């Protein structure tokens, strides 16, 4: 599979929550994850199991959410993806009790593929946008 095909399959099967455990087929045993939190870069190691658990947490918080890839660009072994995720606030998110209202998440990431598996990624999520949606519901 090409890097683009790997990422499309990752989003369709794993990230969308259809088959979270399929992450072990598409991710290296240890993935370097670069995340922006409060304008600070944090780097953590993720395993396919960690990621599957993360997806399950999203399902608890957002229900069966939809995810639309708005842009996907591939260059060599790197793939850039920008997406829009829409869910319903059915579970606690960052201390905010469920409201049953829609929550939209905008995010983008660059994934590096090595040996036909995701080995590293850089992700940015509009966390303030999510927080503002949750605060407006109080």
PDB file of C-alpha atoms in Angstrom:
ATOM      1  CA  UNK A   1       0.000   0.000   0.000  1.00  0.00           C
ATOM      2  CA  UNK A   2       1.117   3.543  -0.653  1.00  0.00           C
ATOM      3  CA  UNK A   3       1.395   6.032   2.248  1.00  0.00           C
ATOM      4  CA  UNK A   4      -1.814   7.705   1.018  1.00  0.00           C
ATOM      5  CA  UNK A   5      -3.684   4.373   0.963  1.00  0.00           C
ATOM      6  CA  UNK A   6      -2.453   3.557   4.479  1.00  0.00           C
ATOM      7  CA  UNK A   7      -3.716   6.877   5.853  1.00  0.00           C
ATOM      8  CA  UNK A   8      -7.060   6.632   4.047  1.00  0.00           C
ATOM      9  CA  UNK A   9      -7.535   3.142   5.504  1.00  0.00           C
ATOM     10  CA  UNK A  10      -6.435   4.396   8.948  1.00  0.00           C
ATOM     11  CA  UNK A  11      -9.072   7.147   8.891  1.00  0.00           C
ATOM     12  CA  UNK A  12     -11.810   4.903   7.478  1.00  0.00           C
ATOM     13  CA  UNK A  13     -11.274   1.962   9.842  1.00  0.00           C
ATOM     14  CA  UNK A  14      -9.467   3.190  12.955  1.00  0.00           C
ATOM     15  CA  UNK A  15      -9.882   6.954  13.409  1.00  0.00           C
ATOM     16  CA  UNK A  16     -13.612   6.858  12.584  1.00  0.00           C
ATOM     17  CA  UNK A  17     -14.066   4.192  15.258  1.00  0.00           C
ATOM     18  CA  UNK A  18     -15.255   1.305  13.084  1.00  0.00           C
ATOM     19  CA  UNK A  19     -12.330  -0.993  13.985  1.00  0.00           C
ATOM     20  CA  UNK A  20     -10.086   0.689  16.601  1.00  0.00           C
ATOM     21  CA  UNK A  21      -8.033  -2.484  17.095  1.00  0.00           C
ATOM     22  CA  UNK A  22      -7.089  -2.484  13.399  1.00  0.00           C
ATOM     23  CA  UNK A  23      -4.559   0.140  14.514  1.00  0.00           C
ATOM     24  CA  UNK A  24      -2.120  -2.740  15.127  1.00  0.00           C
ATOM     25  CA  UNK A  25      -2.118  -3.384  11.353  1.00  0.00           C
ATOM     26  CA  UNK A  26      -1.477   0.250  10.382  1.00  0.00           C
ATOM     27  CA  UNK A  27       0.714   1.607  13.200  1.00  0.00           C
ATOM     28  CA  UNK A  28       4.250   0.711  14.245  1.00  0.00           C
ATOM     29  CA  UNK A  29       4.731  -0.872  17.677  1.00  0.00           C
ATOM     30  CA  UNK A  30       5.731   2.553  18.985  1.00  0.00           C
ATOM     31  CA  UNK A  31       4.629   5.752  17.266  1.00  0.00           C
ATOM     32  CA  UNK A  32       6.135   9.154  18.050  1.00  0.00           C
ATOM     33  CA  UNK A  33       3.215  11.568  18.469  1.00  0.00           C
ATOM     34  CA  UNK A  34       3.886  15.312  18.435  1.00  0.00           C
ATOM     35  CA  UNK A  35       0.904  17.203  19.859  1.00  0.00           C
ATOM     36  CA  UNK A  36       0.202  20.858  20.474  1.00  0.00           C
ATOM     37  CA  UNK A  37      -1.430  21.498  23.856  1.00  0.00           C
ATOM     38  CA  UNK A  38      -1.949  25.108  24.987  1.00  0.00           C
ATOM     39  CA  UNK A  39       0.518  26.259  22.344  1.00  0.00           C
ATOM     40  CA  UNK A  40       3.212  23.924  23.695  1.00  0.00           C
ATOM     41  CA  UNK A  41       4.521  20.972  21.741  1.00  0.00           C
ATOM     42  CA  UNK A  42       4.415  17.690  23.612  1.00  0.00           C
ATOM     43  CA  UNK A  43       5.901  14.479  22.292  1.00  0.00           C
ATOM     44  CA  UNK A  44       4.617  11.140  23.523  1.00  0.00           C
ATOM     45  CA  UNK A  45       5.035   7.534  22.468  1.00  0.00           C
ATOM     46  CA  UNK A  46       1.841   5.774  21.454  1.00  0.00           C
ATOM     47  CA  UNK A  47       1.223   2.115  20.825  1.00  0.00           C
ATOM     48  CA  UNK A  48      -1.542   0.782  18.583  1.00  0.00           C
ATOM     49  CA  UNK A  49      -3.409  -0.277  21.758  1.00  0.00           C
ATOM     50  CA  UNK A  50      -3.076   3.255  23.228  1.00  0.00           C
ATOM     51  CA  UNK A  51      -4.529   4.668  20.032  1.00  0.00           C
ATOM     52  CA  UNK A  52      -7.410   2.162  19.956  1.00  0.00           C
ATOM     53  CA  UNK A  53      -8.219   3.123  23.567  1.00  0.00           C
ATOM     54  CA  UNK A  54      -8.095   6.817  22.577  1.00  0.00           C
ATOM     55  CA  UNK A  55     -10.621   6.189  19.783  1.00  0.00           C
ATOM     56  CA  UNK A  56     -12.912   4.372  22.235  1.00  0.00           C
ATOM     57  CA  UNK A  57     -12.712   7.400  24.561  1.00  0.00           C
ATOM     58  CA  UNK A  58     -13.755   9.643  21.656  1.00  0.00           C
ATOM     59  CA  UNK A  59     -16.753   7.392  20.987  1.00  0.00           C
ATOM     60  CA  UNK A  60     -17.755   7.645  24.671  1.00  0.00           C
ATOM     61  CA  UNK A  61     -17.506  11.452  24.506  1.00  0.00           C
ATOM     62  CA  UNK A  62     -18.906  12.090  20.994  1.00  0.00           C
ATOM     63  CA  UNK A  63     -21.050   9.031  20.239  1.00  0.00           C
ATOM     64  CA  UNK A  64     -20.901   7.663  16.705  1.00  0.00           C
ATOM     65  CA  UNK A  65     -19.303  10.738  15.190  1.00  0.00           C
ATOM     66  CA  UNK A  66     -18.834  11.541  11.530  1.00  0.00           C
ATOM     67  CA  UNK A  67     -15.497  12.484  10.061  1.00  0.00           C
ATOM     68  CA  UNK A  68     -14.917  14.277   6.784  1.00  0.00           C
ATOM     69  CA  UNK A  69     -11.448  14.485   5.269  1.00  0.00           C
ATOM     70  CA  UNK A  70     -11.337  17.993   3.850  1.00  0.00           C
ATOM     71  CA  UNK A  71      -7.832  17.835   2.425  1.00  0.00           C
ATOM     72  CA  UNK A  72      -5.252  15.092   1.947  1.00  0.00           C
ATOM     73  CA  UNK A  73      -1.826  15.638   0.389  1.00  0.00           C
ATOM     74  CA  UNK A  74       0.855  12.983   0.005  1.00  0.00           C
ATOM     75  CA  UNK A  75       4.552  13.650  -0.570  1.00  0.00           C
ATOM     76  CA  UNK A  76       6.903  10.707  -0.395  1.00  0.00           C
ATOM     77  CA  UNK A  77       6.452   8.947   2.936  1.00  0.00           C
ATOM     78  CA  UNK A  78       4.487  11.828   4.524  1.00  0.00           C
ATOM     79  CA  UNK A  79       0.750  12.450   4.291  1.00  0.00           C
ATOM     80  CA  UNK A  80      -1.018  15.631   5.417  1.00  0.00           C
ATOM     81  CA  UNK A  81      -4.690  15.370   6.407  1.00  0.00           C
ATOM     82  CA  UNK A  82      -7.130  18.074   7.510  1.00  0.00           C
ATOM     83  CA  UNK A  83     -10.503  16.897   8.790  1.00  0.00           C
ATOM     84  CA  UNK A  84     -13.769  17.917  10.388  1.00  0.00           C
ATOM     85  CA  UNK A  85     -15.307  15.650  13.003  1.00  0.00           C
ATOM     86  CA  UNK A  86     -18.903  16.115  14.136  1.00  0.00           C
ATOM     87  CA  UNK A  87     -20.282  14.302  17.137  1.00  0.00           C
ATOM     88  CA  UNK A  88     -22.818  14.705  19.890  1.00  0.00           C
ATOM     89  CA  UNK A  89     -21.725  15.593  23.413  1.00  0.00           C
ATOM     90  CA  UNK A  90     -22.896  12.339  25.041  1.00  0.00           C
ATOM     91  CA  UNK A  91     -20.020  11.783  27.474  1.00  0.00           C
ATOM     92  CA  UNK A  92     -17.867  13.907  29.754  1.00  0.00           C
ATOM     93  CA  UNK A  93     -15.242  15.962  27.914  1.00  0.00           C
ATOM     94  CA  UNK A  94     -12.540  17.736  29.951  1.00  0.00           C
ATOM     95  CA  UNK A  95     -14.858  17.911  32.974  1.00  0.00           C
ATOM     96  CA  UNK A  96     -17.884  19.180  31.006  1.00  0.00           C
ATOM     97  CA  UNK A  97     -20.994  17.069  31.640  1.00  0.00           C
ATOM     98  CA  UNK A  98     -22.877  15.732  28.577  1.00  0.00           C
ATOM     99  CA  UNK A  99     -25.326  18.150  26.940  1.00  0.00           C
ATOM    100  CA  UNK A 100     -26.573  16.123  23.977  1.00  0.00           C
ATOM    101  CA  UNK A 101     -25.600  19.012  21.681  1.00  0.00           C
ATOM    102  CA  UNK A 102     -23.409  18.789  18.562  1.00  0.00           C
ATOM    103  CA  UNK A 103     -19.643  19.303  18.921  1.00  0.00           C
ATOM    104  CA  UNK A 104     -17.423  20.045  15.933  1.00  0.00           C
ATOM    105  CA  UNK A 105     -13.696  19.340  16.008  1.00  0.00           C
ATOM    106  CA  UNK A 106     -11.328  20.735  13.383  1.00  0.00           C
ATOM    107  CA  UNK A 107      -7.880  19.169  13.184  1.00  0.00           C
ATOM    108  CA  UNK A 108      -4.947  18.402  10.934  1.00  0.00           C
ATOM    109  CA  UNK A 109      -1.950  16.105  11.068  1.00  0.00           C
ATOM    110  CA  UNK A 110       1.078  15.015   9.109  1.00  0.00           C
ATOM    111  CA  UNK A 111       1.753  11.284   9.242  1.00  0.00           C
ATOM    112  CA  UNK A 112       5.122   9.674   8.450  1.00  0.00           C
ATOM    113  CA  UNK A 113       4.988   6.154   7.055  1.00  0.00           C
ATOM    114  CA  UNK A 114       7.848   3.713   7.515  1.00  0.00           C
ATOM    115  CA  UNK A 115       7.702   0.041   6.477  1.00  0.00           C
ATOM    116  CA  UNK A 116       4.030   0.528   5.481  1.00  0.00           C
ATOM    117  CA  UNK A 117       3.032   1.619   8.986  1.00  0.00           C
ATOM    118  CA  UNK A 118       2.461   4.966  10.711  1.00  0.00           C
ATOM    119  CA  UNK A 119       5.642   5.635  12.666  1.00  0.00           C
ATOM    120  CA  UNK A 120       5.307   9.315  13.583  1.00  0.00           C
ATOM    121  CA  UNK A 121       2.761  12.108  13.393  1.00  0.00           C
ATOM    122  CA  UNK A 122       2.370  15.813  14.130  1.00  0.00           C
ATOM    123  CA  UNK A 123      -1.171  16.811  15.092  1.00  0.00           C
ATOM    124  CA  UNK A 124      -2.973  20.092  15.778  1.00  0.00           C
ATOM    125  CA  UNK A 125      -6.536  20.189  17.094  1.00  0.00           C
ATOM    126  CA  UNK A 126      -8.630  23.304  17.648  1.00  0.00           C
ATOM    127  CA  UNK A 127      -9.071  22.538  21.366  1.00  0.00           C
ATOM    128  CA  UNK A 128     -10.161  26.114  22.149  1.00  0.00           C
ATOM    129  CA  UNK A 129     -12.929  25.788  19.574  1.00  0.00           C
ATOM    130  CA  UNK A 130     -14.162  22.618  21.273  1.00  0.00           C
ATOM    131  CA  UNK A 131     -13.953  24.243  24.695  1.00  0.00           C
ATOM    132  CA  UNK A 132     -15.957  27.272  23.491  1.00  0.00           C
ATOM    133  CA  UNK A 133     -18.695  24.978  22.207  1.00  0.00           C
ATOM    134  CA  UNK A 134     -18.836  23.207  25.577  1.00  0.00           C
ATOM    135  CA  UNK A 135     -18.821  26.452  27.601  1.00  0.00           C
ATOM    136  CA  UNK A 136     -21.668  27.921  25.517  1.00  0.00           C
ATOM    137  CA  UNK A 137     -23.822  24.959  26.519  1.00  0.00           C
ATOM    138  CA  UNK A 138     -23.603  25.712  30.275  1.00  0.00           C
TER     139      UNK A 138
END
